[in-house]
Amino acid sequence: MADQAHPSPVSPGQMSSGGRSKGAAVTISGVTKTFRNRSRSTQALTSVDLTIDRGEFVTLLGPSGCGKSTLLHIVGGLITPDAGVVTIDGSTPHAARSKKQFGLIPQAPALVPWRTVHENILFLSTLNKRAGQTALPPTQIDELIEAVGLTDFCHAYPHELSGGMQQRVALVRGFALGAPVLLMDEPFAALDEITRASARYLLLDLWSRTGATVIFVTHSIPEAVILSDRVVVMAARPGRVAAVEDITLPRPRTPEMEDETVFLDHLRRLRNDLRDHHT
């Protein structure tokens, strides 16, 4: 089964203005977190400060165990920090969760096996409407489905799809919520490299159509560079912000940019930052 889609490049904000999205500002100030059990305590984060603008695409990059996912979950209100403050457009993470301001896209697509592609995409949006929250209008959701090449598979079930296609469904489902902040925890980690490379540009297309603020976690330096406005390098435990790289590649991003000197210079600097702060 084919696993490629070829969206046409669009500029941020091209999609019509219905629904929510359009991003929210995220402020992280002095966030510290230690996990404790009977035998030991592990400091996951210490004094993390970071400000993310509305509609910005920011990637957290660093070695395993540096607290990237912990920070993502603190922003999303799933973990409470020991110290520090996080705000989403001035609200607490808990209040932002109550207002359905977050969309979470994890490593595994987590599709409902007895629902079709279209039903899976609409599932969370339907729950949001029942809770009085606004998802993207049906016409915009259809645009997203078409953008990732799933229109002909709307009535297929997850077991009939490849892993890459399932992840496309998960991406559309996340954006379809209309949430102003999307939290992505290594969503392409389980994909092969060819499918993963294609998925990056699908993600950029969806993001440009909605204007959501994205916080993305990855171990891949090339992925971080091609996707991001800024890449935040996290130092090894206890996790902290070691460096921030502003990505100067123009948008929309294209695969050809990965051969350009500017792209390669960003790779080199980020590799050096990771090496310098690995321990």
PDB file of C-alpha atoms in Angstrom:
ATOM      1  CA  MET A   1       0.000   0.000   0.000  1.00  0.00           C
ATOM      2  CA  ALA A   2       1.361   3.424  -0.921  1.00  0.00           C
ATOM      3  CA  ASP A   3       2.699   5.481   1.954  1.00  0.00           C
ATOM      4  CA  GLN A   4       3.514   8.781   0.336  1.00  0.00           C
ATOM      5  CA  ALA A   5       1.653  12.065   0.203  1.00  0.00           C
ATOM      6  CA  HIS A   6       2.768  15.213  -1.540  1.00  0.00           C
ATOM      7  CA  PRO A   7       1.158  18.354  -0.109  1.00  0.00           C
ATOM      8  CA  SER A   8       1.610  21.621  -1.930  1.00  0.00           C
ATOM      9  CA  PRO A   9       3.589  24.161   0.113  1.00  0.00           C
ATOM     10  CA  VAL A  10       1.471  26.719   1.930  1.00  0.00           C
ATOM     11  CA  SER A  11       2.277  29.713   4.048  1.00  0.00           C
ATOM     12  CA  PRO A  12       1.305  29.944   7.746  1.00  0.00           C
ATOM     13  CA  GLY A  13      -2.283  31.060   8.185  1.00  0.00           C
ATOM     14  CA  GLN A  14      -3.404  30.057   4.677  1.00  0.00           C
ATOM     15  CA  MET A  15      -6.347  28.075   6.031  1.00  0.00           C
ATOM     16  CA  SER A  16      -9.609  29.911   6.557  1.00  0.00           C
ATOM     17  CA  SER A  17     -10.196  31.503   9.941  1.00  0.00           C
ATOM     18  CA  GLY A  18     -12.920  29.193  11.313  1.00  0.00           C
ATOM     19  CA  GLY A  19     -12.235  26.996  14.338  1.00  0.00           C
ATOM     20  CA  ARG A  20      -9.669  27.858  16.980  1.00  0.00           C
ATOM     21  CA  SER A  21      -5.944  27.118  16.628  1.00  0.00           C
ATOM     22  CA  LYS A  22      -3.974  30.277  15.807  1.00  0.00           C
ATOM     23  CA  GLY A  23      -1.675  29.401  18.663  1.00  0.00           C
ATOM     24  CA  ALA A  24      -1.164  30.398  22.257  1.00  0.00           C
ATOM     25  CA  ALA A  25       1.864  31.866  24.016  1.00  0.00           C
ATOM     26  CA  VAL A  26       3.645  29.552  26.464  1.00  0.00           C
ATOM     27  CA  THR A  27       5.835  30.829  29.300  1.00  0.00           C
ATOM     28  CA  ILE A  28       8.020  28.512  31.391  1.00  0.00           C
ATOM     29  CA  SER A  29       9.754  30.118  34.357  1.00  0.00           C
ATOM     30  CA  GLY A  30      12.055  28.431  36.879  1.00  0.00           C
ATOM     31  CA  VAL A  31      10.558  24.966  36.400  1.00  0.00           C
ATOM     32  CA  THR A  32      12.167  22.279  38.540  1.00  0.00           C
ATOM     33  CA  LYS A  33      11.090  18.661  39.007  1.00  0.00           C
ATOM     34  CA  THR A  34      12.452  15.777  41.081  1.00  0.00           C
ATOM     35  CA  PHE A  35      10.990  12.275  41.030  1.00  0.00           C
ATOM     36  CA  ARG A  36      11.211  10.375  44.310  1.00  0.00           C
ATOM     37  CA  ASN A  37      10.617   6.816  45.400  1.00  0.00           C
ATOM     38  CA  ARG A  38      11.600   4.827  48.472  1.00  0.00           C
ATOM     39  CA  SER A  39      15.175   4.134  47.413  1.00  0.00           C
ATOM     40  CA  ARG A  40      16.243   7.185  45.431  1.00  0.00           C
ATOM     41  CA  SER A  41      15.385  10.587  44.027  1.00  0.00           C
ATOM     42  CA  THR A  42      16.110  11.785  40.503  1.00  0.00           C
ATOM     43  CA  GLN A  43      16.194  15.437  39.562  1.00  0.00           C
ATOM     44  CA  ALA A  44      14.704  15.567  36.083  1.00  0.00           C
ATOM     45  CA  LEU A  45      14.641  19.334  35.544  1.00  0.00           C
ATOM     46  CA  THR A  46      16.237  22.336  37.183  1.00  0.00           C
ATOM     47  CA  SER A  47      15.393  26.019  36.686  1.00  0.00           C
ATOM     48  CA  VAL A  48      14.056  25.766  33.139  1.00  0.00           C
ATOM     49  CA  ASP A  49      13.164  29.113  31.573  1.00  0.00           C
ATOM     50  CA  LEU A  50      11.642  29.352  28.109  1.00  0.00           C
ATOM     51  CA  THR A  51       9.175  31.621  26.321  1.00  0.00           C
ATOM     52  CA  ILE A  52       7.360  30.372  23.207  1.00  0.00           C
ATOM     53  CA  ASP A  53       5.509  32.829  21.008  1.00  0.00           C
ATOM     54  CA  ARG A  54       2.005  32.305  19.680  1.00  0.00           C
ATOM     55  CA  GLY A  55       2.155  30.103  16.556  1.00  0.00           C
ATOM     56  CA  GLU A  56       5.832  29.257  16.988  1.00  0.00           C
ATOM     57  CA  PHE A  57       7.280  25.791  16.270  1.00  0.00           C
ATOM     58  CA  VAL A  58       9.827  24.955  18.981  1.00  0.00           C
ATOM     59  CA  THR A  59      11.709  21.663  19.293  1.00  0.00           C
ATOM     60  CA  LEU A  60      13.209  20.225  22.477  1.00  0.00           C
ATOM     61  CA  LEU A  61      16.384  18.336  21.561  1.00  0.00           C
ATOM     62  CA  GLY A  62      18.678  16.405  23.877  1.00  0.00           C
ATOM     63  CA  PRO A  63      19.970  13.040  25.074  1.00  0.00           C
ATOM     64  CA  SER A  64      17.693  10.405  26.565  1.00  0.00           C
ATOM     65  CA  GLY A  65      16.823  11.170  30.170  1.00  0.00           C
ATOM     66  CA  CYS A  66      17.377  14.928  29.929  1.00  0.00           C
ATOM     67  CA  GLY A  67      13.760  15.721  30.840  1.00  0.00           C
ATOM     68  CA  LYS A  68      12.316  16.641  27.433  1.00  0.00           C
ATOM     69  CA  SER A  69       9.152  14.569  27.864  1.00  0.00           C
ATOM     70  CA  THR A  70       8.856  15.607  31.509  1.00  0.00           C
ATOM     71  CA  LEU A  71       8.896  19.268  30.479  1.00  0.00           C
ATOM     72  CA  LEU A  72       6.321  18.576  27.766  1.00  0.00           C
ATOM     73  CA  HIS A  73       4.028  16.903  30.301  1.00  0.00           C
ATOM     74  CA  ILE A  74       4.461  19.764  32.777  1.00  0.00           C
ATOM     75  CA  VAL A  75       3.439  22.257  30.093  1.00  0.00           C
ATOM     76  CA  GLY A  76       0.403  20.083  29.353  1.00  0.00           C
ATOM     77  CA  GLY A  77      -0.618  19.932  33.002  1.00  0.00           C
ATOM     78  CA  LEU A  78      -0.031  16.177  33.249  1.00  0.00           C
ATOM     79  CA  ILE A  79       2.812  16.573  35.784  1.00  0.00           C
ATOM     80  CA  THR A  80       3.071  19.199  38.521  1.00  0.00           C
ATOM     81  CA  PRO A  81       6.501  20.847  38.930  1.00  0.00           C
ATOM     82  CA  ASP A  82       8.148  21.140  42.337  1.00  0.00           C
ATOM     83  CA  ALA A  83       8.958  24.776  41.635  1.00  0.00           C
ATOM     84  CA  GLY A  84       8.388  27.301  38.897  1.00  0.00           C
ATOM     85  CA  VAL A  85       5.435  28.505  36.869  1.00  0.00           C
ATOM     86  CA  VAL A  86       3.987  27.623  33.457  1.00  0.00           C
ATOM     87  CA  THR A  87       1.353  29.776  31.760  1.00  0.00           C
ATOM     88  CA  ILE A  88      -0.632  29.285  28.549  1.00  0.00           C
ATOM     89  CA  ASP A  89      -1.821  32.702  27.386  1.00  0.00           C
ATOM     90  CA  GLY A  90      -1.748  33.679  31.050  1.00  0.00           C
ATOM     91  CA  SER A  91      -3.652  30.611  32.298  1.00  0.00           C
ATOM     92  CA  THR A  92      -2.307  27.724  34.346  1.00  0.00           C
ATOM     93  CA  PRO A  93      -1.795  24.386  32.567  1.00  0.00           C
ATOM     94  CA  HIS A  94      -4.710  22.942  34.556  1.00  0.00           C
ATOM     95  CA  ALA A  95      -7.022  25.751  33.423  1.00  0.00           C
ATOM     96  CA  ALA A  96      -5.757  25.408  29.853  1.00  0.00           C
ATOM     97  CA  ARG A  97      -6.487  21.666  29.923  1.00  0.00           C
ATOM     98  CA  SER A  98     -10.005  22.386  31.178  1.00  0.00           C
ATOM     99  CA  LYS A  99     -10.500  24.704  28.194  1.00  0.00           C
ATOM    100  CA  LYS A 100      -9.163  22.002  25.825  1.00  0.00           C
ATOM    101  CA  GLN A 101      -6.242  24.169  24.758  1.00  0.00           C
ATOM    102  CA  PHE A 102      -3.878  21.210  24.273  1.00  0.00           C
ATOM    103  CA  GLY A 103      -3.579  18.532  21.644  1.00  0.00           C
ATOM    104  CA  LEU A 104      -1.191  15.653  22.391  1.00  0.00           C
ATOM    105  CA  ILE A 105       0.389  13.577  19.633  1.00  0.00           C
ATOM    106  CA  PRO A 106       2.425  10.720  21.179  1.00  0.00           C
ATOM    107  CA  GLN A 107       4.827   8.176  19.665  1.00  0.00           C
ATOM    108  CA  ALA A 108       2.126   5.559  19.064  1.00  0.00           C
ATOM    109  CA  PRO A 109      -0.910   6.605  16.965  1.00  0.00           C
ATOM    110  CA  ALA A 110      -3.304   4.994  19.493  1.00  0.00           C
ATOM    111  CA  LEU A 111      -6.165   4.677  17.004  1.00  0.00           C
ATOM    112  CA  VAL A 112      -9.435   3.037  17.993  1.00  0.00           C
ATOM    113  CA  PRO A 113      -9.331  -0.270  16.048  1.00  0.00           C
ATOM    114  CA  TRP A 114     -13.083  -0.571  15.450  1.00  0.00           C
ATOM    115  CA  ARG A 115     -13.430   2.964  14.067  1.00  0.00           C
ATOM    116  CA  THR A 116     -12.662   4.050  10.513  1.00  0.00           C
ATOM    117  CA  VAL A 117     -10.022   6.640   9.607  1.00  0.00           C
ATOM    118  CA  HIS A 118     -12.674   9.353   9.427  1.00  0.00           C
ATOM    119  CA  GLU A 119     -14.267   8.274  12.712  1.00  0.00           C
ATOM    120  CA  ASN A 120     -10.877   8.211  14.455  1.00  0.00           C
ATOM    121  CA  ILE A 121     -10.089  11.711  13.237  1.00  0.00           C
ATOM    122  CA  LEU A 122     -13.444  13.072  14.439  1.00  0.00           C
ATOM    123  CA  PHE A 123     -13.507  11.125  17.714  1.00  0.00           C
ATOM    124  CA  LEU A 124     -11.715  13.668  19.942  1.00  0.00           C
ATOM    125  CA  SER A 125     -13.309  16.583  18.099  1.00  0.00           C
ATOM    126  CA  THR A 126     -16.750  15.163  18.881  1.00  0.00           C
ATOM    127  CA  LEU A 127     -15.843  14.901  22.568  1.00  0.00           C
ATOM    128  CA  ASN A 128     -14.688  18.512  22.529  1.00  0.00           C
ATOM    129  CA  LYS A 129     -18.001  19.659  21.056  1.00  0.00           C
ATOM    130  CA  ARG A 130     -19.890  17.768  23.749  1.00  0.00           C
ATOM    131  CA  ALA A 131     -17.797  19.598  26.316  1.00  0.00           C
ATOM    132  CA  GLY A 132     -18.717  22.920  24.712  1.00  0.00           C
ATOM    133  CA  GLN A 133     -15.364  23.378  23.006  1.00  0.00           C
ATOM    134  CA  THR A 134     -14.759  24.281  19.370  1.00  0.00           C
ATOM    135  CA  ALA A 135     -12.958  21.946  16.989  1.00  0.00           C
ATOM    136  CA  LEU A 136     -12.128  22.897  13.415  1.00  0.00           C
ATOM    137  CA  PRO A 137     -15.159  23.035  11.098  1.00  0.00           C
ATOM    138  CA  PRO A 138     -15.810  19.912   8.965  1.00  0.00           C
ATOM    139  CA  THR A 139     -14.634  21.632   5.779  1.00  0.00           C
ATOM    140  CA  GLN A 140     -11.247  22.405   7.357  1.00  0.00           C
ATOM    141  CA  ILE A 141     -10.918  18.871   8.674  1.00  0.00           C
ATOM    142  CA  ASP A 142     -11.603  17.597   5.162  1.00  0.00           C
ATOM    143  CA  GLU A 143      -8.836  19.899   3.916  1.00  0.00           C
ATOM    144  CA  LEU A 144      -6.407  18.381   6.416  1.00  0.00           C
ATOM    145  CA  ILE A 145      -7.408  14.851   5.417  1.00  0.00           C
ATOM    146  CA  GLU A 146      -6.819  15.699   1.774  1.00  0.00           C
ATOM    147  CA  ALA A 147      -3.493  17.398   2.568  1.00  0.00           C
ATOM    148  CA  VAL A 148      -2.047  14.155   3.976  1.00  0.00           C
ATOM    149  CA  GLY A 149      -3.428  11.969   1.195  1.00  0.00           C
ATOM    150  CA  LEU A 150      -6.055  10.108   3.223  1.00  0.00           C
ATOM    151  CA  THR A 151      -9.226  11.067   1.357  1.00  0.00           C
ATOM    152  CA  ASP A 152      -9.428   7.663  -0.371  1.00  0.00           C
ATOM    153  CA  PHE A 153      -8.915   5.854   2.952  1.00  0.00           C
ATOM    154  CA  CYS A 154     -11.571   7.575   5.057  1.00  0.00           C
ATOM    155  CA  HIS A 155     -13.586   4.339   5.394  1.00  0.00           C
ATOM    156  CA  ALA A 156     -10.583   2.085   6.049  1.00  0.00           C
ATOM    157  CA  TYR A 157      -9.813   0.660   9.498  1.00  0.00           C
ATOM    158  CA  PRO A 158      -6.451   1.013  11.280  1.00  0.00           C
ATOM    159  CA  HIS A 159      -5.402  -2.598  10.579  1.00  0.00           C
ATOM    160  CA  GLU A 160      -5.709  -1.856   6.861  1.00  0.00           C
ATOM    161  CA  LEU A 161      -3.160   0.976   7.058  1.00  0.00           C
ATOM    162  CA  SER A 162       0.625   1.025   7.169  1.00  0.00           C
ATOM    163  CA  GLY A 163       2.372   2.483  10.215  1.00  0.00           C
ATOM    164  CA  GLY A 164       3.064   5.698   8.361  1.00  0.00           C
ATOM    165  CA  MET A 165      -0.555   6.089   7.346  1.00  0.00           C
ATOM    166  CA  GLN A 166      -1.710   5.471  10.908  1.00  0.00           C
ATOM    167  CA  GLN A 167       0.599   8.236  12.079  1.00  0.00           C
ATOM    168  CA  ARG A 168      -0.890  10.559   9.454  1.00  0.00           C
ATOM    169  CA  VAL A 169      -4.324   9.843  10.941  1.00  0.00           C
ATOM    170  CA  ALA A 170      -2.963  10.704  14.388  1.00  0.00           C
ATOM    171  CA  LEU A 171      -1.526  13.988  13.069  1.00  0.00           C
ATOM    172  CA  VAL A 172      -4.797  15.046  11.484  1.00  0.00           C
ATOM    173  CA  ARG A 173      -6.710  14.011  14.614  1.00  0.00           C
ATOM    174  CA  GLY A 174      -4.442  16.236  16.728  1.00  0.00           C
ATOM    175  CA  PHE A 175      -4.822  19.267  14.481  1.00  0.00           C
ATOM    176  CA  ALA A 176      -8.567  18.689  13.988  1.00  0.00           C
ATOM    177  CA  LEU A 177      -9.153  19.521  17.649  1.00  0.00           C
ATOM    178  CA  GLY A 178      -8.411  23.159  16.901  1.00  0.00           C
ATOM    179  CA  ALA A 179      -6.268  23.299  20.043  1.00  0.00           C
ATOM    180  CA  PRO A 180      -3.972  26.340  20.135  1.00  0.00           C
ATOM    181  CA  VAL A 181      -1.065  24.301  21.576  1.00  0.00           C
ATOM    182  CA  LEU A 182       0.102  20.950  20.213  1.00  0.00           C
ATOM    183  CA  LEU A 183       2.473  18.822  22.295  1.00  0.00           C
ATOM    184  CA  MET A 184       4.317  16.234  20.199  1.00  0.00           C
ATOM    185  CA  ASP A 185       6.401  13.595  21.967  1.00  0.00           C
ATOM    186  CA  GLU A 186       8.599  11.934  19.310  1.00  0.00           C
ATOM    187  CA  PRO A 187       5.628  11.207  17.036  1.00  0.00           C
ATOM    188  CA  PHE A 188       7.827   9.778  14.250  1.00  0.00           C
ATOM    189  CA  ALA A 189      10.141   7.627  16.372  1.00  0.00           C
ATOM    190  CA  ALA A 190       8.625   4.306  15.247  1.00  0.00           C
ATOM    191  CA  LEU A 191       8.714   5.115  11.522  1.00  0.00           C
ATOM    192  CA  ASP A 192      11.373   4.036   9.038  1.00  0.00           C
ATOM    193  CA  GLU A 193      13.621   6.849   7.822  1.00  0.00           C
ATOM    194  CA  ILE A 194      11.984   7.292   4.401  1.00  0.00           C
ATOM    195  CA  THR A 195       8.475   7.456   5.872  1.00  0.00           C
ATOM    196  CA  ARG A 196       9.731   9.671   8.689  1.00  0.00           C
ATOM    197  CA  ALA A 197      11.255  12.159   6.243  1.00  0.00           C
ATOM    198  CA  SER A 198       7.952  12.377   4.350  1.00  0.00           C
ATOM    199  CA  ALA A 199       6.003  12.775   7.599  1.00  0.00           C
ATOM    200  CA  ARG A 200       8.039  15.864   8.543  1.00  0.00           C
ATOM    201  CA  TYR A 201       6.765  17.793   5.550  1.00  0.00           C
ATOM    202  CA  LEU A 202       3.215  16.597   6.083  1.00  0.00           C
ATOM    203  CA  LEU A 203       3.445  17.931   9.626  1.00  0.00           C
ATOM    204  CA  LEU A 204       4.741  21.284   8.378  1.00  0.00           C
ATOM    205  CA  ASP A 205       1.851  21.510   5.932  1.00  0.00           C
ATOM    206  CA  LEU A 206      -0.734  20.826   8.652  1.00  0.00           C
ATOM    207  CA  TRP A 207       0.907  23.294  11.016  1.00  0.00           C
ATOM    208  CA  SER A 208       0.997  26.041   8.398  1.00  0.00           C
ATOM    209  CA  ARG A 209      -2.737  25.568   7.771  1.00  0.00           C
ATOM    210  CA  THR A 210      -3.754  26.006  11.425  1.00  0.00           C
ATOM    211  CA  GLY A 211      -1.249  28.359  13.048  1.00  0.00           C
ATOM    212  CA  ALA A 212      -1.039  26.271  16.239  1.00  0.00           C
ATOM    213  CA  THR A 213       1.838  26.634  18.673  1.00  0.00           C
ATOM    214  CA  VAL A 214       3.886  23.413  18.538  1.00  0.00           C
ATOM    215  CA  ILE A 215       6.287  22.020  21.136  1.00  0.00           C
ATOM    216  CA  PHE A 216       8.015  19.036  19.553  1.00  0.00           C
ATOM    217  CA  VAL A 217      10.331  16.478  21.178  1.00  0.00           C
ATOM    218  CA  THR A 218      12.879  14.566  19.099  1.00  0.00           C
ATOM    219  CA  HIS A 219      16.348  12.990  19.164  1.00  0.00           C
ATOM    220  CA  SER A 220      16.877  13.750  15.468  1.00  0.00           C
ATOM    221  CA  ILE A 221      18.958  16.845  14.700  1.00  0.00           C
ATOM    222  CA  PRO A 222      17.969  17.031  10.998  1.00  0.00           C
ATOM    223  CA  GLU A 223      14.316  16.708  11.977  1.00  0.00           C
ATOM    224  CA  ALA A 224      14.668  19.487  14.536  1.00  0.00           C
ATOM    225  CA  VAL A 225      16.289  21.836  12.019  1.00  0.00           C
ATOM    226  CA  ILE A 226      13.862  21.328   9.132  1.00  0.00           C
ATOM    227  CA  LEU A 227      10.768  21.663  11.333  1.00  0.00           C
ATOM    228  CA  SER A 228      11.558  24.408  13.785  1.00  0.00           C
ATOM    229  CA  ASP A 229      11.649  28.135  14.283  1.00  0.00           C
ATOM    230  CA  ARG A 230      13.896  27.478  17.275  1.00  0.00           C
ATOM    231  CA  VAL A 231      15.638  24.402  18.650  1.00  0.00           C
ATOM    232  CA  VAL A 232      16.119  24.228  22.418  1.00  0.00           C
ATOM    233  CA  VAL A 233      19.066  22.029  23.404  1.00  0.00           C
ATOM    234  CA  MET A 234      18.526  20.332  26.753  1.00  0.00           C
ATOM    235  CA  ALA A 235      21.552  19.397  28.859  1.00  0.00           C
ATOM    236  CA  ALA A 236      21.872  15.972  30.462  1.00  0.00           C
ATOM    237  CA  ARG A 237      20.236  15.331  33.836  1.00  0.00           C
ATOM    238  CA  PRO A 238      19.269  17.430  35.582  1.00  0.00           C
ATOM    239  CA  GLY A 239      17.608  18.772  32.452  1.00  0.00           C
ATOM    240  CA  ARG A 240      18.032  22.449  31.732  1.00  0.00           C
ATOM    241  CA  VAL A 241      18.205  24.754  28.732  1.00  0.00           C
ATOM    242  CA  ALA A 242      21.804  24.625  27.523  1.00  0.00           C
ATOM    243  CA  ALA A 243      21.470  26.462  24.192  1.00  0.00           C
ATOM    244  CA  VAL A 244      18.864  27.853  21.824  1.00  0.00           C
ATOM    245  CA  GLU A 245      19.385  27.797  18.052  1.00  0.00           C
ATOM    246  CA  ASP A 246      17.317  30.156  15.893  1.00  0.00           C
ATOM    247  CA  ILE A 247      16.680  28.392  12.588  1.00  0.00           C
ATOM    248  CA  THR A 248      17.162  30.825   9.703  1.00  0.00           C
ATOM    249  CA  LEU A 249      15.839  28.659   6.863  1.00  0.00           C
ATOM    250  CA  PRO A 250      12.971  30.400   5.058  1.00  0.00           C
ATOM    251  CA  ARG A 251       9.461  28.984   5.016  1.00  0.00           C
ATOM    252  CA  PRO A 252       7.887  27.003   3.498  1.00  0.00           C
ATOM    253  CA  ARG A 253      10.564  24.360   4.060  1.00  0.00           C
ATOM    254  CA  THR A 254      11.398  21.899   1.275  1.00  0.00           C
ATOM    255  CA  PRO A 255      13.480  18.692   1.076  1.00  0.00           C
ATOM    256  CA  GLU A 256      16.000  20.504  -1.158  1.00  0.00           C
ATOM    257  CA  MET A 257      16.930  22.744   1.785  1.00  0.00           C
ATOM    258  CA  GLU A 258      18.505  19.751   3.520  1.00  0.00           C
ATOM    259  CA  ASP A 259      21.436  20.021   1.086  1.00  0.00           C
ATOM    260  CA  GLU A 260      21.976  23.741   1.604  1.00  0.00           C
ATOM    261  CA  THR A 261      24.874  25.260   3.520  1.00  0.00           C
ATOM    262  CA  VAL A 262      22.574  27.022   5.990  1.00  0.00           C
ATOM    263  CA  PHE A 263      20.931  23.713   6.945  1.00  0.00           C
ATOM    264  CA  LEU A 264      24.303  21.981   7.340  1.00  0.00           C
ATOM    265  CA  ASP A 265      25.633  24.847   9.460  1.00  0.00           C
ATOM    266  CA  HIS A 266      22.668  24.475  11.833  1.00  0.00           C
ATOM    267  CA  LEU A 267      23.358  20.726  12.064  1.00  0.00           C
ATOM    268  CA  ARG A 268      26.998  21.335  12.924  1.00  0.00           C
ATOM    269  CA  ARG A 269      26.228  23.883  15.651  1.00  0.00           C
ATOM    270  CA  LEU A 270      23.558  21.710  17.228  1.00  0.00           C
ATOM    271  CA  ARG A 271      25.838  18.645  17.202  1.00  0.00           C
ATOM    272  CA  ASN A 272      28.489  20.715  18.956  1.00  0.00           C
ATOM    273  CA  ASP A 273      25.972  21.985  21.520  1.00  0.00           C
ATOM    274  CA  LEU A 274      24.804  18.425  22.247  1.00  0.00           C
ATOM    275  CA  ARG A 275      28.361  17.171  22.581  1.00  0.00           C
ATOM    276  CA  ASP A 276      29.334  20.042  24.886  1.00  0.00           C
ATOM    277  CA  HIS A 277      26.336  19.441  27.205  1.00  0.00           C
ATOM    278  CA  HIS A 278      25.978  15.680  27.012  1.00  0.00           C
ATOM    279  CA  THR A 279      27.301  15.161  30.559  1.00  0.00           C
TER     280      THR A 279
END
